[in-house]
Amino acid sequence: MDAQRVNLDGFAVENPELGLVALASPYDPEPGLVVEDGVVVEMDGVRADEFDSVDAFIAAHGLDLAVAAEAMALPDVALARMMVDPGVPRAEVVRLCAGTTPAKLARVLAMLRPAELVMAMTKLRARRTPSNQAHVTNRLDDPLLLAADAATAAAFGFRELETTVPVLADAPSNAVAVSIGAAVGSPGVLVQCSVEEALELELGLRGFVSYAETVSLYGTEQVFTDGDDTPWSKAFLTGAYASRGIKMRVSSGAGAEVLMGGAERRSMLYLESRCVSLARAMGAQGVQNGGIDGASVAGAVPRGVRELMAENVMVMARNLESCSGNDALMSESDVRRTSRTLPIFLAGSDFVCSGFGSIQRYDNMFGPSNWNAEDVDDYLAMQRDWGVDGGLRTADPADIAALRERAAQAVRAVYEWFGLADFTDEQVAAAVDAAGSKDLAPGDPVAVTHAARTIRETGLTMADVVTALYETGFEPEAERLLDMLKVRVAGDCLQTAAILTPDMRVLSLVTDPNDYSGPGTGYEPSPERQAEIDAIRQQRSVEDLRREQAAHARDALRPAGPATQGGDPREVVIGVSPATGRDIWVTLSGLPVVDVLRELLAGLEEEGCTARIIRFCDTIDLGMIGLSAARLAGSGIGIGLQAKGTALIHRRDLAPLANLELYSIAPVLSAADYRLMGVNAGRHAKGGAPEPARNPYTDEAIEARYHTKVVSLVAIERAHCRPGALPEELVL
Amino acid sequence: MTGADPRLRAYSGRPVEAVTLEAVRRGEVSADDLRISPETLEAQAVASERHGNPQLAANLRRAAELARISDEDVMRVYEALRPRRATAGELSALARWLEERGCPRNAALVRQARDVYVRRGLTR
C-alpha cells in the first residue's frame, strides 16, 4: 500500500500556530461590525485606529452599510441555508453577503458540507454558462510552438488562455504569439500573459493581451507588502485596466500566506475571506482562487480540499466571477486530483480551471497543472459521463493539424514582417508536429529575447500586428484580432464573468445571468452543445463495428448445404453462431474467426478426431449452439463458438446451460487457447477426462473495454437469427 | 464585429464600426480609435450598479477618469502607490495633480492611501 502514489503527497498535522488549518482557527476573530455615523469604527474585533491596510480598505469601500446590520444579525446557519436553498434567489444571497465582514462570511462558508457547496456553487455562480481556461507555455518560449498550442487549446473550447515566461524579457513575444495562435483557433478567445504587475499592465496597454489575472492579493498586510503592493496600488491598477477596456481579475487563494510564514495563526478560509472582501472592495470583477500556488498546502491539512471549493463559492456569493483554481497539481495521485476537481466540475464554474495545462507537464511554466494535455480525453469523457458542460469539446485531429500549421505560419509571417526573426520551414514543421518543446531542435534562445525586446522597444502595438497579418495573407486572423481590440472599446468585457462566444457575443453576469432556482432551471447545454459533449471521438455505433468487421471479410468459409447427423464416434462438430462468416470475421481478441476455427480443427486432428463445422441460424445462445453441435456429432461432443470468440465444449446429454469447458472472456483468448480447446474436445470425444482449460487471467477493465463492442456484435448476431432456420454445413 | 452597437464610439469619437481592417491597413486608425471612452465606462458603471455591484461601478468611474490620462501617467501613479515609493508629501502632490487633471475620484483614493500609509509605515 505504501507504494501507492498518494503516499508521495505530504500530509500535515493541523497546526493553527503556523496557519496550517483549513476552515476555522481558534485565533480567527469573532465576526462583528460597529458603524457610527455611516463610518465603520470596528470590524471583526479590531478598532478603526488599529486597522491594518487590508482592514482599512475593506472598511472604507467593501461593505454595503445599508444591509450590514441585517446581514450581521443573521445567524450563520441561516445565511448558510440561504446559499444552498434553491428557493432563495441568488440576488438575495448577494444582497446580504454585501453586508458581511470577512470573519462573518468565512464562518458561513465553513458550515457548508461538500454536497451543499455543490448546490451553492450551482446557484451562486455569476454566469449561467460555464467555461474553462488553459495554460499555454513552453520551456523555450518558442513562438511557433506557443502559437500552435494556443490554436489547439482554442479548438478544444478554452475561452481564456494564460501564458507566462521562464525568461521575463520574453513576455511581449509570448503575448503576441499566443494571441495570434488563439485567433487562428477560434474568434473571441481572451489571452493574458502572467508577469510582474507593471509589465503585465504595459502589455495590456499595448493591446498584446486581452485580459489580466496576475494581480495578486494576500490576506495579511505583511505578505501583501512583501508582494510589493498595497490595497490602494492594487485598486488603482484595477481602475487602470478598466480605463483601457481590459478585463481583469485578481488572484488570491489559500496557502500563500502560510508558505510565506505570515498567516498570523488565522485559518486559510478566514485569510481568503479577507482577500475576497478586498477584491470586491477594490471593484475587481472577479477572483482567481481555490488555492492556486498554495493548493497543495491546503490539500495537506484536514478538510483542505473542501476549503478550496469554499473559497470559490465565497467569491460567487460576493457577486464576483470565479476562476476556480484546479490549476496547480495538488497531488501525485490521479484519484486525489480528480476528487479535488470533481465537485466544482459538476456544479459548474465561470472557469472550472484557472489554468488547465493544455500543454505537456514539462512545458507548463506555472508548474504542472491539476489537469494536463494528457488528461483532455479523460476530461471529455467525464463531461459526457455526467452530462455536464466543463467548457471543452472534442477537436478533430485533422482540423487540429491544419490549425497548428496555420498558427505557426501566421507567427512566422508576422515575425518576418517586423524583422523580429526568420524561421525556417523545418522549424515550422517541427512546431506543428511537436507534442512539446522537447520535440524541437534546440533553437537560439537569444532569438526570442531579441524579438521580444524589439517588440517592446520599437513601440509595436496590436494594431500593427493586425496590419502585418492582413498584409501577409492572414486576413481572417487579422479581423479576429481587430475585433478583440474593438471589444475593449465597447467595455462589455468589464462586466462580471465576461467571456466571448465564437460568434463574438459577450456572456456575463449582465447578458447571461445565472438563473438557477432548482431542478428544471439554470444552465442546460443547447442541443448543439450537448451533441458536442456527447460526441467524443472514441464513440462507436453498430454501423462502425459492422464496417470494421467487413474490412476483414474473406471467402474462406463457404456454405455447403443442410447439416446432417454424424455417425463416426470420433467426429466432433464445431457449431458456430449465425453471423459467423457473414458479418463477423474477427473475435474480440483480434483473431480472425477463420484462424480460430483452424486452431480448433488442428487440436482435434492432434487427437485423431474428425470434425465438421456447422452454422446454427436459429439461436445466438452459445449453450444451445454447443449442445446442438454435440447432438449432430457422431461422438456426442460439440464445440460451440460465437463469432466474437466465446467458446465452450458441450455433450449431447447435458442441459443447455451446462457444459464441459468454457472460455467466457473472449478478449483475452489466444490461438493457443483455441488449440487446447480442440485437443480437449478430442479427448472428451475419446471418452477421456482432460484437465479443463482455464480462462486466461486479466486484471484489466475488460468489461469497460469490450462491452460496447459486445452489444454491437450481439445485435449483428441477432439480425442473422431466424426462428426455425435449419443448420448448415460450412467448408473451410 | 457582430453584435456591436452601431452607436458605439471610441475615445476619439469615431464610430467603432468605421474601424475596419482596410482602415487599419491604410494607417487611418489611431490609438484613440481603439480606446474606450469615459462615456462608455460611465454607461458600464450604471450597468454594474444595476447588477448588484456598486464597488465595480465605483471602479469603472475611477477608470472613466483615467481614460483621459496617458499610459505613462497611469504607470507613474501606479508606481507611486506601491509600498514605500513616495513620501506623504509626494502623495499629496500626486492627488492634487490628479484633481487638476479631472480625476477627483482617483485623487481621493490617493489621499486615502496617503493617510493609511502614514499610519502603517508604508510611505517612503
PDB file of C-alpha atoms in Angstrom, chain A residues 233-376:
ATOM      1  CA  SER A 233      -1.947  50.313  -5.500  1.00  0.00           C
ATOM      2  CA  LYS A 234      -3.911  47.227  -6.488  1.00  0.00           C
ATOM      3  CA  ALA A 235      -7.169  49.192  -6.544  1.00  0.00           C
ATOM      4  CA  PHE A 236      -5.550  51.766  -8.783  1.00  0.00           C
ATOM      5  CA  LEU A 237      -4.291  49.005 -11.048  1.00  0.00           C
ATOM      6  CA  THR A 238      -7.841  47.664 -11.249  1.00  0.00           C
ATOM      7  CA  GLY A 239      -9.021  51.052 -12.433  1.00  0.00           C
ATOM      8  CA  ALA A 240      -6.102  51.330 -14.848  1.00  0.00           C
ATOM      9  CA  TYR A 241      -7.047  48.115 -16.644  1.00  0.00           C
ATOM     10  CA  ALA A 242     -10.689  49.154 -16.830  1.00  0.00           C
ATOM     11  CA  SER A 243      -9.676  52.573 -18.175  1.00  0.00           C
ATOM     12  CA  ARG A 244      -8.333  50.783 -21.279  1.00  0.00           C
ATOM     13  CA  GLY A 245     -11.329  48.472 -21.535  1.00  0.00           C
ATOM     14  CA  ILE A 246      -9.290  45.458 -20.436  1.00  0.00           C
ATOM     15  CA  LYS A 247     -10.908  42.665 -18.472  1.00  0.00           C
ATOM     16  CA  MET A 248      -9.085  41.969 -15.219  1.00  0.00           C
ATOM     17  CA  ARG A 249      -9.449  39.709 -12.216  1.00  0.00           C
ATOM     18  CA  VAL A 250      -7.361  39.411  -9.092  1.00  0.00           C
ATOM     19  CA  SER A 251      -5.610  36.307  -7.750  1.00  0.00           C
ATOM     20  CA  SER A 252      -5.512  35.010  -4.214  1.00  0.00           C
ATOM     21  CA  GLY A 253      -6.078  31.617  -2.620  1.00  0.00           C
ATOM     22  CA  ALA A 254      -5.288  29.565   0.444  1.00  0.00           C
ATOM     23  CA  GLY A 255      -1.794  28.690   1.451  1.00  0.00           C
ATOM     24  CA  ALA A 256       0.072  31.692   0.049  1.00  0.00           C
ATOM     25  CA  GLU A 257       0.343  33.334   3.484  1.00  0.00           C
ATOM     26  CA  VAL A 258       1.316  30.016   5.117  1.00  0.00           C
ATOM     27  CA  LEU A 259       4.075  29.481   2.570  1.00  0.00           C
ATOM     28  CA  MET A 260       5.402  32.962   3.264  1.00  0.00           C
ATOM     29  CA  GLY A 261       5.331  32.371   7.025  1.00  0.00           C
ATOM     30  CA  GLY A 262       2.838  35.169   7.525  1.00  0.00           C
ATOM     31  CA  ALA A 263      -0.510  33.531   8.285  1.00  0.00           C
ATOM     32  CA  GLU A 264      -0.753  35.193  11.734  1.00  0.00           C
ATOM     33  CA  ARG A 265      -2.326  31.977  13.106  1.00  0.00           C
ATOM     34  CA  ARG A 266      -5.513  32.500  11.110  1.00  0.00           C
ATOM     35  CA  SER A 267      -7.369  29.829   9.159  1.00  0.00           C
ATOM     36  CA  MET A 268      -6.928  29.675   5.423  1.00  0.00           C
ATOM     37  CA  LEU A 269     -10.613  30.371   4.846  1.00  0.00           C
ATOM     38  CA  TYR A 270     -10.579  33.479   7.013  1.00  0.00           C
ATOM     39  CA  LEU A 271      -7.480  34.906   5.321  1.00  0.00           C
ATOM     40  CA  GLU A 272      -9.010  34.175   1.940  1.00  0.00           C
ATOM     41  CA  SER A 273     -12.212  35.833   3.062  1.00  0.00           C
ATOM     42  CA  ARG A 274     -10.189  38.987   3.611  1.00  0.00           C
ATOM     43  CA  CYS A 275      -8.822  38.706   0.068  1.00  0.00           C
ATOM     44  CA  VAL A 276     -12.257  38.203  -1.445  1.00  0.00           C
ATOM     45  CA  SER A 277     -13.717  41.083   0.573  1.00  0.00           C
ATOM     46  CA  LEU A 278     -10.856  43.222  -0.636  1.00  0.00           C
ATOM     47  CA  ALA A 279     -11.383  42.169  -4.247  1.00  0.00           C
ATOM     48  CA  ARG A 280     -14.992  43.279  -4.049  1.00  0.00           C
ATOM     49  CA  ALA A 281     -13.992  46.488  -2.244  1.00  0.00           C
ATOM     50  CA  MET A 282     -11.479  47.369  -4.964  1.00  0.00           C
ATOM     51  CA  GLY A 283     -14.065  46.912  -7.672  1.00  0.00           C
ATOM     52  CA  ALA A 284     -12.415  43.937  -9.356  1.00  0.00           C
ATOM     53  CA  GLN A 285     -14.963  41.973 -11.358  1.00  0.00           C
ATOM     54  CA  GLY A 286     -13.560  38.574 -10.408  1.00  0.00           C
ATOM     55  CA  VAL A 287     -11.164  36.455  -8.433  1.00  0.00           C
ATOM     56  CA  GLN A 288      -8.924  33.548  -9.270  1.00  0.00           C
ATOM     57  CA  ASN A 289      -8.732  31.457  -6.114  1.00  0.00           C
ATOM     58  CA  GLY A 290      -9.044  27.937  -4.806  1.00  0.00           C
ATOM     59  CA  GLY A 291      -5.510  27.552  -3.623  1.00  0.00           C
ATOM     60  CA  ILE A 292      -3.639  28.367  -6.839  1.00  0.00           C
ATOM     61  CA  ASP A 293       0.053  28.118  -5.911  1.00  0.00           C
ATOM     62  CA  GLY A 294      -0.876  27.160  -2.365  1.00  0.00           C
ATOM     63  CA  ALA A 295      -3.374  24.436  -3.319  1.00  0.00           C
ATOM     64  CA  SER A 296      -1.085  21.685  -2.064  1.00  0.00           C
ATOM     65  CA  VAL A 297      -0.723  23.444   1.281  1.00  0.00           C
ATOM     66  CA  ALA A 298      -4.486  23.425   1.676  1.00  0.00           C
ATOM     67  CA  GLY A 299      -4.544  19.855   0.407  1.00  0.00           C
ATOM     68  CA  ALA A 300      -2.141  18.806   3.150  1.00  0.00           C
ATOM     69  CA  VAL A 301      -4.455  19.664   6.046  1.00  0.00           C
ATOM     70  CA  PRO A 302      -7.775  18.118   7.109  1.00  0.00           C
ATOM     71  CA  ARG A 303     -10.751  19.485   5.128  1.00  0.00           C
ATOM     72  CA  GLY A 304      -8.315  21.437   2.953  1.00  0.00           C
ATOM     73  CA  VAL A 305      -9.822  20.440  -0.396  1.00  0.00           C
ATOM     74  CA  ARG A 306     -13.235  21.453   0.927  1.00  0.00           C
ATOM     75  CA  GLU A 307     -11.742  24.809   1.903  1.00  0.00           C
ATOM     76  CA  LEU A 308     -10.549  25.318  -1.675  1.00  0.00           C
ATOM     77  CA  MET A 309     -14.073  24.959  -3.009  1.00  0.00           C
ATOM     78  CA  ALA A 310     -15.492  27.119  -0.217  1.00  0.00           C
ATOM     79  CA  GLU A 311     -13.192  29.913  -1.433  1.00  0.00           C
ATOM     80  CA  ASN A 312     -14.736  29.742  -4.894  1.00  0.00           C
ATOM     81  CA  VAL A 313     -18.276  29.804  -3.532  1.00  0.00           C
ATOM     82  CA  MET A 314     -17.323  32.778  -1.364  1.00  0.00           C
ATOM     83  CA  VAL A 315     -16.293  34.683  -4.494  1.00  0.00           C
ATOM     84  CA  MET A 316     -19.608  33.893  -6.129  1.00  0.00           C
ATOM     85  CA  ALA A 317     -21.526  34.939  -3.010  1.00  0.00           C
ATOM     86  CA  ARG A 318     -19.801  38.318  -3.261  1.00  0.00           C
ATOM     87  CA  ASN A 319     -21.194  38.589  -6.781  1.00  0.00           C
ATOM     88  CA  LEU A 320     -17.827  38.191  -8.480  1.00  0.00           C
ATOM     89  CA  GLU A 321     -16.528  35.998 -11.280  1.00  0.00           C
ATOM     90  CA  SER A 322     -14.898  32.815 -10.038  1.00  0.00           C
ATOM     91  CA  CYS A 323     -11.894  31.363 -11.771  1.00  0.00           C
ATOM     92  CA  SER A 324     -11.861  28.279  -9.627  1.00  0.00           C
ATOM     93  CA  GLY A 325      -8.315  27.004  -9.192  1.00  0.00           C
ATOM     94  CA  ASN A 326      -7.850  23.387 -10.231  1.00  0.00           C
ATOM     95  CA  ASP A 327      -4.630  24.600 -11.760  1.00  0.00           C
ATOM     96  CA  ALA A 328      -1.609  23.714  -9.624  1.00  0.00           C
ATOM     97  CA  LEU A 329      -1.166  19.935  -9.446  1.00  0.00           C
ATOM     98  CA  MET A 330      -2.221  19.214  -5.854  1.00  0.00           C
ATOM     99  CA  SER A 331      -1.434  15.501  -5.701  1.00  0.00           C
ATOM    100  CA  GLU A 332       0.671  12.789  -7.273  1.00  0.00           C
ATOM    101  CA  SER A 333      -2.434  10.612  -7.171  1.00  0.00           C
ATOM    102  CA  ASP A 334      -4.829  10.597 -10.127  1.00  0.00           C
ATOM    103  CA  VAL A 335      -7.638   9.641  -7.766  1.00  0.00           C
ATOM    104  CA  ARG A 336      -6.944  12.520  -5.407  1.00  0.00           C
ATOM    105  CA  ARG A 337      -6.529  15.184  -8.051  1.00  0.00           C
ATOM    106  CA  THR A 338      -9.772  14.076  -9.707  1.00  0.00           C
ATOM    107  CA  SER A 339     -11.534  14.130  -6.353  1.00  0.00           C
ATOM    108  CA  ARG A 340     -10.314  17.713  -5.842  1.00  0.00           C
ATOM    109  CA  THR A 341     -11.868  18.923  -9.099  1.00  0.00           C
ATOM    110  CA  LEU A 342     -14.983  16.806  -9.428  1.00  0.00           C
ATOM    111  CA  PRO A 343     -17.472  18.759  -7.268  1.00  0.00           C
ATOM    112  CA  ILE A 344     -16.581  22.030  -8.997  1.00  0.00           C
ATOM    113  CA  PHE A 345     -16.793  20.362 -12.378  1.00  0.00           C
ATOM    114  CA  LEU A 346     -20.255  19.021 -11.522  1.00  0.00           C
ATOM    115  CA  ALA A 347     -21.565  22.309 -10.137  1.00  0.00           C
ATOM    116  CA  GLY A 348     -20.073  24.361 -12.984  1.00  0.00           C
ATOM    117  CA  SER A 349     -17.989  27.473 -12.549  1.00  0.00           C
ATOM    118  CA  ASP A 350     -17.304  30.621 -14.539  1.00  0.00           C
ATOM    119  CA  PHE A 351     -13.953  28.929 -15.208  1.00  0.00           C
ATOM    120  CA  VAL A 352     -13.622  25.376 -13.891  1.00  0.00           C
ATOM    121  CA  CYS A 353      -9.834  25.553 -14.081  1.00  0.00           C
ATOM    122  CA  SER A 354      -7.853  28.731 -13.749  1.00  0.00           C
ATOM    123  CA  GLY A 355      -5.382  27.033 -15.939  1.00  0.00           C
ATOM    124  CA  PHE A 356      -5.956  23.585 -17.412  1.00  0.00           C
ATOM    125  CA  GLY A 357      -2.464  22.733 -18.660  1.00  0.00           C
ATOM    126  CA  SER A 358      -3.232  22.273 -22.333  1.00  0.00           C
ATOM    127  CA  ILE A 359       0.472  21.606 -22.954  1.00  0.00           C
ATOM    128  CA  GLN A 360       2.895  18.929 -21.728  1.00  0.00           C
ATOM    129  CA  ARG A 361       3.535  18.951 -17.989  1.00  0.00           C
ATOM    130  CA  TYR A 362       7.217  19.757 -18.522  1.00  0.00           C
ATOM    131  CA  ASP A 363       6.302  22.733 -20.689  1.00  0.00           C
ATOM    132  CA  ASN A 364       3.992  24.285 -18.118  1.00  0.00           C
ATOM    133  CA  MET A 365       5.896  27.255 -16.779  1.00  0.00           C
ATOM    134  CA  PHE A 366       3.383  27.636 -13.943  1.00  0.00           C
ATOM    135  CA  GLY A 367       4.336  24.086 -12.923  1.00  0.00           C
ATOM    136  CA  PRO A 368       2.237  21.065 -13.848  1.00  0.00           C
ATOM    137  CA  SER A 369      -1.484  21.678 -13.629  1.00  0.00           C
ATOM    138  CA  ASN A 370      -4.059  19.508 -11.916  1.00  0.00           C
ATOM    139  CA  TRP A 371      -5.197  18.756 -15.493  1.00  0.00           C
ATOM    140  CA  ASN A 372      -2.766  18.484 -18.377  1.00  0.00           C
ATOM    141  CA  ALA A 373      -2.691  17.779 -22.091  1.00  0.00           C
ATOM    142  CA  GLU A 374      -2.708  14.034 -21.499  1.00  0.00           C
ATOM    143  CA  ASP A 375      -5.923  14.400 -19.471  1.00  0.00           C
ATOM    144  CA  VAL A 376      -8.034  16.039 -22.172  1.00  0.00           C
TER     145      VAL A 376
END
